mmCIF file of C-alpha atoms in Angstrom:
data_model
loop_
_atom_site.group_PDB
_atom_site.id
_atom_site.type_symbol
_atom_site.label_atom_id
_atom_site.label_comp_id
_atom_site.label_asym_id
_atom_site.label_seq_id
_atom_site.Cartn_x
_atom_site.Cartn_y
_atom_site.Cartn_z
ATOM 1 C CA MET A 588 -21.733 19.730 -14.035
ATOM 2 C CA ILE A 589 -18.492 21.222 -14.861
ATOM 3 C CA GLU A 590 -18.198 22.521 -18.216
ATOM 4 C CA ILE A 591 -14.772 23.568 -19.537
ATOM 5 C CA SER A 592 -14.813 25.064 -23.221
ATOM 6 C CA SER A 593 -12.095 26.097 -25.145
ATOM 7 C CA LEU A 594 -9.474 26.611 -22.784
ATOM 8 C CA ARG A 595 -6.222 27.835 -23.407
ATOM 9 C CA ARG A 596 -3.251 28.877 -21.125
ATOM 10 C CA LYS A 597 0.320 30.057 -22.072
ATOM 11 C CA TYR A 598 3.214 30.526 -19.940
ATOM 12 C CA HIS A 599 6.515 32.679 -20.971
ATOM 13 C CA ILE A 600 9.770 30.999 -20.104
ATOM 14 C CA GLY A 601 12.459 33.610 -21.076
ATOM 15 C CA LYS A 602 11.721 34.542 -24.955
ATOM 16 C CA GLU A 603 9.751 31.448 -25.437
ATOM 17 C CA THR A 604 5.852 30.850 -25.014
ATOM 18 C CA ARG A 605 4.271 27.699 -24.114
ATOM 19 C CA ASN A 606 1.023 26.166 -24.712
ATOM 20 C CA VAL A 607 0.462 24.590 -21.528
ATOM 21 C CA LEU A 608 -3.331 24.138 -22.170
ATOM 22 C CA ASP A 609 -4.378 24.366 -25.729
ATOM 23 C CA GLY A 610 -8.193 24.286 -26.543
ATOM 24 C CA ILE A 611 -9.731 22.138 -23.644
ATOM 25 C CA ASP A 612 -12.951 20.775 -24.264
ATOM 26 C CA LEU A 613 -14.596 18.786 -21.173
ATOM 27 C CA LYS A 614 -17.878 18.212 -19.397
ATOM 28 C CA ILE A 615 -17.895 16.271 -16.243
ATOM 29 C CA GLU A 616 -21.311 15.146 -14.764
ATOM 30 C CA LYS A 617 -22.142 14.995 -11.095
ATOM 31 C CA GLY A 618 -21.739 11.871 -9.377
ATOM 32 C CA SER A 619 -18.598 10.455 -11.578
ATOM 33 C CA PHE A 620 -15.373 9.303 -10.855
ATOM 34 C CA THR A 621 -12.940 10.816 -13.563
ATOM 35 C CA ALA A 622 -9.324 9.833 -13.459
ATOM 36 C CA ILE A 623 -6.688 12.705 -15.094
ATOM 37 C CA LEU A 624 -3.648 11.112 -16.451
ATOM 38 C CA GLY A 625 -0.416 12.617 -18.318
ATOM 39 C CA ARG A 626 3.156 12.866 -18.231
ATOM 40 C CA SER A 627 5.170 15.593 -16.103
ATOM 41 C CA GLY A 628 4.354 18.648 -17.696
ATOM 42 C CA SER A 629 1.449 17.556 -19.895
ATOM 43 C CA GLY A 630 -0.908 20.347 -18.102
ATOM 44 C CA LYS A 631 -3.143 18.263 -15.884
ATOM 45 C CA SER A 632 -2.228 19.819 -12.558
ATOM 46 C CA THR A 633 -2.866 23.302 -14.669
ATOM 47 C CA LEU A 634 -6.420 21.980 -16.095
ATOM 48 C CA ILE A 635 -7.716 21.199 -12.922
ATOM 49 C CA LYS A 636 -6.833 24.489 -11.015
ATOM 50 C CA HIS A 637 -8.927 26.252 -13.459
ATOM 51 C CA ILE A 638 -11.748 24.145 -12.022
ATOM 52 C CA ASN A 639 -11.192 25.587 -8.409
ATOM 53 C CA ALA A 640 -10.491 28.908 -9.689
ATOM 54 C CA VAL A 641 -7.072 28.855 -8.345
ATOM 55 C CA LEU A 642 -6.068 29.804 -12.159
ATOM 56 C CA LEU A 643 -8.479 31.620 -14.182
ATOM 57 C CA PRO A 644 -8.834 31.133 -17.907
ATOM 58 C CA GLN A 645 -6.495 33.352 -20.082
ATOM 59 C CA SER A 646 -8.943 32.357 -23.242
ATOM 60 C CA GLY A 647 -11.797 29.936 -22.917
ATOM 61 C CA LYS A 648 -14.261 29.255 -20.082
ATOM 62 C CA VAL A 649 -15.114 27.027 -16.930
ATOM 63 C CA THR A 650 -18.097 26.788 -15.343
ATOM 64 C CA VAL A 651 -19.378 24.932 -12.413
ATOM 65 C CA ASP A 652 -23.107 24.225 -11.966
ATOM 66 C CA GLY A 653 -23.442 27.432 -14.118
ATOM 67 C CA MET A 654 -21.057 29.709 -12.617
ATOM 68 C CA ASP A 655 -18.267 31.298 -14.461
ATOM 69 C CA THR A 656 -14.887 30.939 -12.872
ATOM 70 C CA ASN A 657 -14.250 34.573 -14.221
ATOM 71 C CA ASP A 658 -16.852 36.065 -12.338
ATOM 72 C CA GLU A 659 -15.564 37.071 -9.117
ATOM 73 C CA LYS A 660 -18.779 37.267 -7.424
ATOM 74 C CA TYR A 661 -18.840 33.479 -7.721
ATOM 75 C CA VAL A 662 -15.245 32.363 -6.889
ATOM 76 C CA TYR A 663 -16.068 31.936 -3.283
ATOM 77 C CA ASP A 664 -19.156 29.757 -4.014
ATOM 78 C CA ILE A 665 -17.181 27.704 -6.692
ATOM 79 C CA ARG A 666 -14.712 26.935 -4.234
ATOM 80 C CA GLU A 667 -17.116 25.872 -1.671
ATOM 81 C CA ARG A 668 -18.633 23.375 -4.292
ATOM 82 C CA ALA A 669 -15.249 22.197 -5.553
ATOM 83 C CA GLY A 670 -13.370 21.651 -2.990
ATOM 84 C CA MET A 671 -9.206 20.690 -3.816
ATOM 85 C CA VAL A 672 -6.736 18.555 -2.253
ATOM 86 C CA PHE A 673 -3.264 19.419 -3.156
ATOM 87 C CA GLN A 674 -0.082 17.151 -3.366
ATOM 88 C CA ASP A 675 1.820 18.505 -0.397
ATOM 89 C CA PRO A 676 -0.315 17.973 2.754
ATOM 90 C CA ASP A 677 2.011 20.482 4.816
ATOM 91 C CA SER A 678 0.544 23.352 2.188
ATOM 92 C CA GLN A 679 -3.182 22.613 3.401
ATOM 93 C CA ALA A 680 -2.660 22.766 7.335
ATOM 94 C CA VAL A 681 -4.129 25.785 8.906
ATOM 95 C CA ALA A 682 -4.637 25.198 12.509
ATOM 96 C CA SER A 683 -2.646 23.381 15.068
ATOM 97 C CA THR A 684 -4.656 20.417 15.812
ATOM 98 C CA VAL A 685 -6.774 17.975 13.684
ATOM 99 C CA GLU A 686 -10.220 19.008 14.871
ATOM 100 C CA ASP A 687 -9.660 22.837 14.326
ATOM 101 C CA ASP A 688 -7.904 22.298 11.280
ATOM 102 C CA VAL A 689 -10.978 19.938 9.867
ATOM 103 C CA ALA A 690 -13.628 22.861 11.488
ATOM 104 C CA PHE A 691 -11.625 25.667 10.014
ATOM 105 C CA ALA A 692 -13.585 25.753 6.591
ATOM 106 C CA PRO A 693 -17.154 25.334 8.048
ATOM 107 C CA GLU A 694 -16.386 27.870 10.683
ATOM 108 C CA ASN A 695 -15.689 30.402 7.483
ATOM 109 C CA LEU A 696 -18.903 29.335 5.819
ATOM 110 C CA GLY A 697 -20.749 31.026 8.668
ATOM 111 C CA LEU A 698 -22.683 28.305 10.031
ATOM 112 C CA ASP A 699 -23.697 27.983 13.573
ATOM 113 C CA GLU A 700 -21.790 25.946 16.071
ATOM 114 C CA SER A 701 -24.255 23.294 16.294
ATOM 115 C CA GLU A 702 -24.058 22.777 12.739
ATOM 116 C CA ILE A 703 -20.254 22.919 12.516
ATOM 117 C CA ASN A 704 -19.697 20.430 15.347
ATOM 118 C CA ARG A 705 -21.859 17.863 13.316
ATOM 119 C CA ARG A 706 -19.994 18.598 10.281
ATOM 120 C CA VAL A 707 -16.785 17.971 12.081
ATOM 121 C CA GLU A 708 -17.800 14.916 13.507
ATOM 122 C CA PHE A 709 -18.828 13.380 10.278
ATOM 123 C CA ALA A 710 -15.786 14.586 8.181
ATOM 124 C CA ILE A 711 -13.646 12.981 11.074
ATOM 125 C CA ARG A 712 -15.312 9.962 11.168
ATOM 126 C CA SER A 713 -15.613 9.594 7.162
ATOM 127 C CA ALA A 714 -12.057 10.097 6.774
ATOM 128 C CA GLY A 715 -11.211 7.531 9.305
ATOM 129 C CA ILE A 716 -9.329 9.778 11.832
ATOM 130 C CA SER A 717 -11.508 9.974 15.080
ATOM 131 C CA GLU A 718 -8.498 8.891 17.033
ATOM 132 C CA LEU A 719 -6.672 11.641 15.842
ATOM 133 C CA ARG A 720 -8.667 14.478 16.335
ATOM 134 C CA ASP A 721 -6.321 16.310 19.258
ATOM 135 C CA LYS A 722 -3.241 15.578 17.720
ATOM 136 C CA ASN A 723 -1.035 18.115 16.814
ATOM 137 C CA ILE A 724 -0.997 18.624 12.933
ATOM 138 C CA ASN A 725 2.780 18.496 12.812
ATOM 139 C CA SER A 726 3.027 15.137 14.701
ATOM 140 C CA LEU A 727 1.139 13.558 11.777
ATOM 141 C CA SER A 728 2.488 11.331 9.436
ATOM 142 C CA GLY A 729 2.043 12.836 5.309
ATOM 143 C CA GLY A 730 -1.059 10.232 5.076
ATOM 144 C CA GLN A 731 -2.393 11.428 8.447
ATOM 145 C CA LYS A 732 -2.128 14.997 7.043
ATOM 146 C CA GLN A 733 -3.644 14.028 3.488
ATOM 147 C CA LEU A 734 -6.675 12.483 5.448
ATOM 148 C CA THR A 735 -7.101 15.634 7.833
ATOM 149 C CA ALA A 736 -7.023 17.709 4.342
ATOM 150 C CA ILE A 737 -9.676 15.472 2.845
ATOM 151 C CA ALA A 738 -12.061 15.402 6.119
ATOM 152 C CA GLY A 739 -11.525 19.516 5.925
ATOM 153 C CA ILE A 740 -13.035 19.612 2.335
ATOM 154 C CA ILE A 741 -15.799 16.778 3.602
ATOM 155 C CA ALA A 742 -16.782 19.273 6.174
ATOM 156 C CA MET A 743 -17.497 21.843 3.687
ATOM 157 C CA ARG A 744 -19.997 19.333 1.818
ATOM 158 C CA PRO A 745 -18.582 19.848 -1.576
ATOM 159 C CA GLU A 746 -20.490 18.887 -5.082
ATOM 160 C CA TYR A 747 -16.996 17.879 -6.455
ATOM 161 C CA MET A 748 -13.463 16.828 -4.714
ATOM 162 C CA ILE A 749 -10.438 17.340 -6.723
ATOM 163 C CA PHE A 750 -7.252 15.331 -5.716
ATOM 164 C CA ASP A 751 -4.164 16.973 -7.641
ATOM 165 C CA GLU A 752 -1.632 13.879 -7.312
ATOM 166 C CA SER A 753 -2.759 13.612 -3.404
ATOM 167 C CA THR A 754 -1.149 10.350 -3.096
ATOM 168 C CA SER A 755 2.203 10.911 -4.955
ATOM 169 C CA MET A 756 3.781 11.750 -1.450
ATOM 170 C CA LEU A 757 2.620 8.441 0.562
ATOM 171 C CA ASP A 758 3.751 4.948 1.514
ATOM 172 C CA PRO A 759 1.718 2.216 -0.523
ATOM 173 C CA GLN A 760 -0.121 1.579 2.847
ATOM 174 C CA ALA A 761 -1.180 5.147 3.097
ATOM 175 C CA ARG A 762 -1.756 5.574 -0.314
ATOM 176 C CA LYS A 763 -4.434 2.700 -0.029
ATOM 177 C CA GLN A 764 -6.219 4.188 2.976
ATOM 178 C CA LEU A 765 -6.116 7.466 1.177
ATOM 179 C CA PHE A 766 -7.560 5.730 -1.911
ATOM 180 C CA ASP A 767 -10.202 3.622 0.065
ATOM 181 C CA CYS A 768 -11.691 6.776 1.875
ATOM 182 C CA VAL A 769 -12.329 8.691 -1.213
ATOM 183 C CA GLN A 770 -14.140 5.753 -2.810
ATOM 184 C CA GLY A 771 -15.982 5.238 0.022
ATOM 185 C CA LEU A 772 -17.270 9.167 0.177
ATOM 186 C CA LYS A 773 -17.980 8.643 -3.457
ATOM 187 C CA ASN A 774 -20.312 5.796 -2.833
ATOM 188 C CA GLU A 775 -21.754 7.160 0.293
ATOM 189 C CA LEU A 776 -22.319 10.655 -0.248
ATOM 190 C CA ASN A 777 -22.614 10.820 -4.153
ATOM 191 C CA ILE A 778 -19.679 13.199 -4.255
ATOM 192 C CA SER A 779 -18.073 13.859 -7.783
ATOM 193 C CA VAL A 780 -14.336 12.978 -7.811
ATOM 194 C CA ILE A 781 -11.758 14.512 -10.097
ATOM 195 C CA TRP A 782 -8.523 12.300 -9.421
ATOM 196 C CA VAL A 783 -5.389 13.372 -11.011
ATOM 197 C CA THR A 784 -2.554 10.670 -10.484
ATOM 198 C CA HIS A 785 0.351 8.919 -12.345
ATOM 199 C CA TYR A 786 -0.560 5.740 -10.552
ATOM 200 C CA MET A 787 -2.325 3.643 -13.088
ATOM 201 C CA ASP A 788 -3.745 1.099 -10.589
ATOM 202 C CA GLU A 789 -5.686 4.174 -8.930
ATOM 203 C CA ALA A 790 -6.659 5.178 -12.445
ATOM 204 C CA VAL A 791 -8.484 1.802 -13.397
ATOM 205 C CA ALA A 792 -11.119 2.339 -10.486
ATOM 206 C CA ALA A 793 -12.452 5.398 -12.317
ATOM 207 C CA ASP A 794 -15.613 5.398 -14.105
ATOM 208 C CA ARG A 795 -13.928 7.479 -16.562
ATOM 209 C CA ILE A 796 -9.990 8.250 -17.739
ATOM 210 C CA ILE A 797 -8.839 11.378 -19.365
ATOM 211 C CA ILE A 798 -5.388 11.470 -20.793
ATOM 212 C CA VAL A 799 -3.987 15.205 -21.303
ATOM 213 C CA ASP A 800 -0.861 15.155 -23.146
ATOM 214 C CA ASN A 801 0.853 18.425 -24.641
ATOM 215 C CA GLY A 802 -2.101 20.543 -23.642
ATOM 216 C CA ILE A 803 -4.766 18.930 -25.210
ATOM 217 C CA VAL A 804 -7.025 15.841 -24.312
ATOM 218 C CA ALA A 805 -5.302 12.860 -26.217
ATOM 219 C CA ALA A 806 -8.000 10.123 -24.799
ATOM 220 C CA ASP A 807 -11.170 10.035 -23.049
ATOM 221 C CA GLY A 808 -12.944 6.935 -22.038
ATOM 222 C CA THR A 809 -13.641 4.052 -19.989
ATOM 223 C CA PRO A 810 -10.660 2.239 -18.072
ATOM 224 C CA TRP A 811 -11.447 -0.611 -20.647
ATOM 225 C CA GLU A 812 -11.211 1.420 -23.540
ATOM 226 C CA ILE A 813 -7.923 3.487 -22.394
ATOM 227 C CA PHE A 814 -5.668 0.781 -21.079
ATOM 228 C CA SER A 815 -6.627 -1.774 -24.009
ATOM 229 C CA ASP A 816 -5.177 0.803 -26.630
ATOM 230 C CA THR A 817 -1.606 0.051 -25.758
ATOM 231 C CA ASP A 818 -0.319 2.305 -28.726
ATOM 232 C CA LEU A 819 -2.279 5.154 -27.071
ATOM 233 C CA ILE A 820 -0.665 4.855 -23.459
ATOM 234 C CA GLU A 821 2.931 4.414 -24.995
ATOM 235 C CA ARG A 822 2.287 7.608 -27.216
ATOM 236 C CA CYS A 823 1.356 9.278 -24.238
ATOM 237 C CA GLY A 824 4.501 8.225 -22.373
ATOM 238 C CA LEU A 825 2.524 6.253 -19.499
ATOM 239 C CA GLU A 826 3.027 2.904 -18.180
ATOM 240 C CA PRO A 827 -0.534 0.494 -18.353
ATOM 241 C CA PRO A 828 -1.111 -1.299 -14.971
ATOM 242 C CA PHE A 829 0.986 -4.343 -13.910
ATOM 243 C CA THR A 830 -2.056 -6.563 -15.102
ATOM 244 C CA ILE A 831 -2.410 -5.389 -18.446
ATOM 245 C CA ASN A 832 1.164 -5.992 -19.006
ATOM 246 C CA LEU A 833 1.153 -9.585 -17.554
ATOM 247 C CA CYS A 834 -1.932 -10.225 -19.780
ATOM 248 C CA ALA A 835 0.217 -9.060 -22.715
ATOM 249 C CA GLU A 836 3.171 -11.076 -21.862
ATOM 250 C CA LEU A 837 0.603 -13.931 -21.591
ATOM 251 C CA LYS A 838 -0.956 -13.386 -24.868
ATOM 252 C CA LYS A 839 2.313 -13.329 -26.549
ATOM 253 C CA ALA A 840 2.964 -16.874 -24.724
ATOM 254 C CA GLY A 841 -0.008 -18.644 -26.301
ATOM 255 C CA TYR A 842 -2.990 -18.024 -23.624
ATOM 256 C CA GLU A 843 -6.183 -16.903 -24.727
ATOM 257 C CA ILE A 844 -7.109 -13.912 -22.798
ATOM 258 C CA PRO A 845 -11.162 -13.850 -22.092
ATOM 259 C CA ARG A 846 -11.150 -10.371 -20.539
ATOM 260 C CA MET A 847 -8.888 -7.484 -19.356
ATOM 261 C CA PRO A 848 -8.614 -7.444 -15.450
ATOM 262 C CA PHE A 849 -7.650 -4.085 -14.030
ATOM 263 C CA ASN A 850 -6.781 -5.439 -10.345
ATOM 264 C CA ILE A 851 -4.809 -8.058 -8.766
ATOM 265 C CA LYS A 852 -7.663 -10.246 -7.661
ATOM 266 C CA ASP A 853 -9.677 -10.395 -10.889
ATOM 267 C CA CYS A 854 -6.227 -11.202 -12.705
ATOM 268 C CA ALA A 855 -5.687 -14.068 -10.001
ATOM 269 C CA GLU A 856 -8.862 -15.135 -10.770
ATOM 270 C CA MET A 857 -8.951 -15.307 -14.584
ATOM 271 C CA ILE A 858 -5.505 -16.867 -14.562
ATOM 272 C CA ASN A 859 -6.922 -19.401 -12.423
ATOM 273 C CA GLU A 860 -9.590 -19.886 -14.842
ATOM 274 C CA ILE A 861 -6.950 -19.952 -17.754
ATOM 275 C CA ILE A 862 -5.361 -22.959 -16.331
ATOM 276 C CA LYS A 863 -8.445 -24.712 -15.472
ATOM 277 C CA ALA A 864 -9.714 -24.650 -18.948
ATOM 278 C CA ARG A 865 -6.238 -25.900 -20.235
ATOM 279 C CA GLY A 866 -6.326 -28.610 -17.875
ATOM 280 C CA LYS A 867 -9.385 -29.779 -19.287
ATOM 281 C CA THR A 868 -8.080 -29.737 -22.753
#
């Protein structure tokens, strides 16, 4: 479990002091898929960097499976358990080829060659990049680089995978490929996923949504609970998923909305049900 208690962090900008995190309290269970949302500058990226010990608490406490991020003796173990994929894929490459890049982390864990080879093979296959294993990193697209970065994290066998807006620089097709890969890993390996995003259609697939606004947890609940509260979404400077907006417009037009669909397929099926029901009246 990840436990965050009274986490605070200040930044000094000139003569001004800004509270980027202002008393965050959270627990994130193993095996969960948690999406973290928030407008630009809300503190969400700063928050997750504390989980991986990229940043250390100025005040408060963060523990990963009982290990305090402020204790230097645990930092290596924490980063092994909580792997992070950053927004810019170019900042993550450490080797010239895909296979060497994926092998870098398990090699640094001091594993024997046979175990390294097993992990690299599994990671490359899981990320769906087997055909890229001999490619030069610099020849890859942005989406392929992100999948390579994910494979590198998979090879570490982490308990938690943290994604800091990892799809923000990708085209829609690459976004879907990356997101499908992560969902498959979560289901297959029971890896905990912490997914920071500004794409609402990605957040709806999570078990839990946390909204960070002005350095505090403004909301914490299921996708249904969060996106059903349109006042909350507007107050936090976010846009509801397309399907939620469509249902709101249908409701204004006098249609009865039996449920809240969170993807295009569910929305189309529900609209078809509404049309059939109207045809019988």
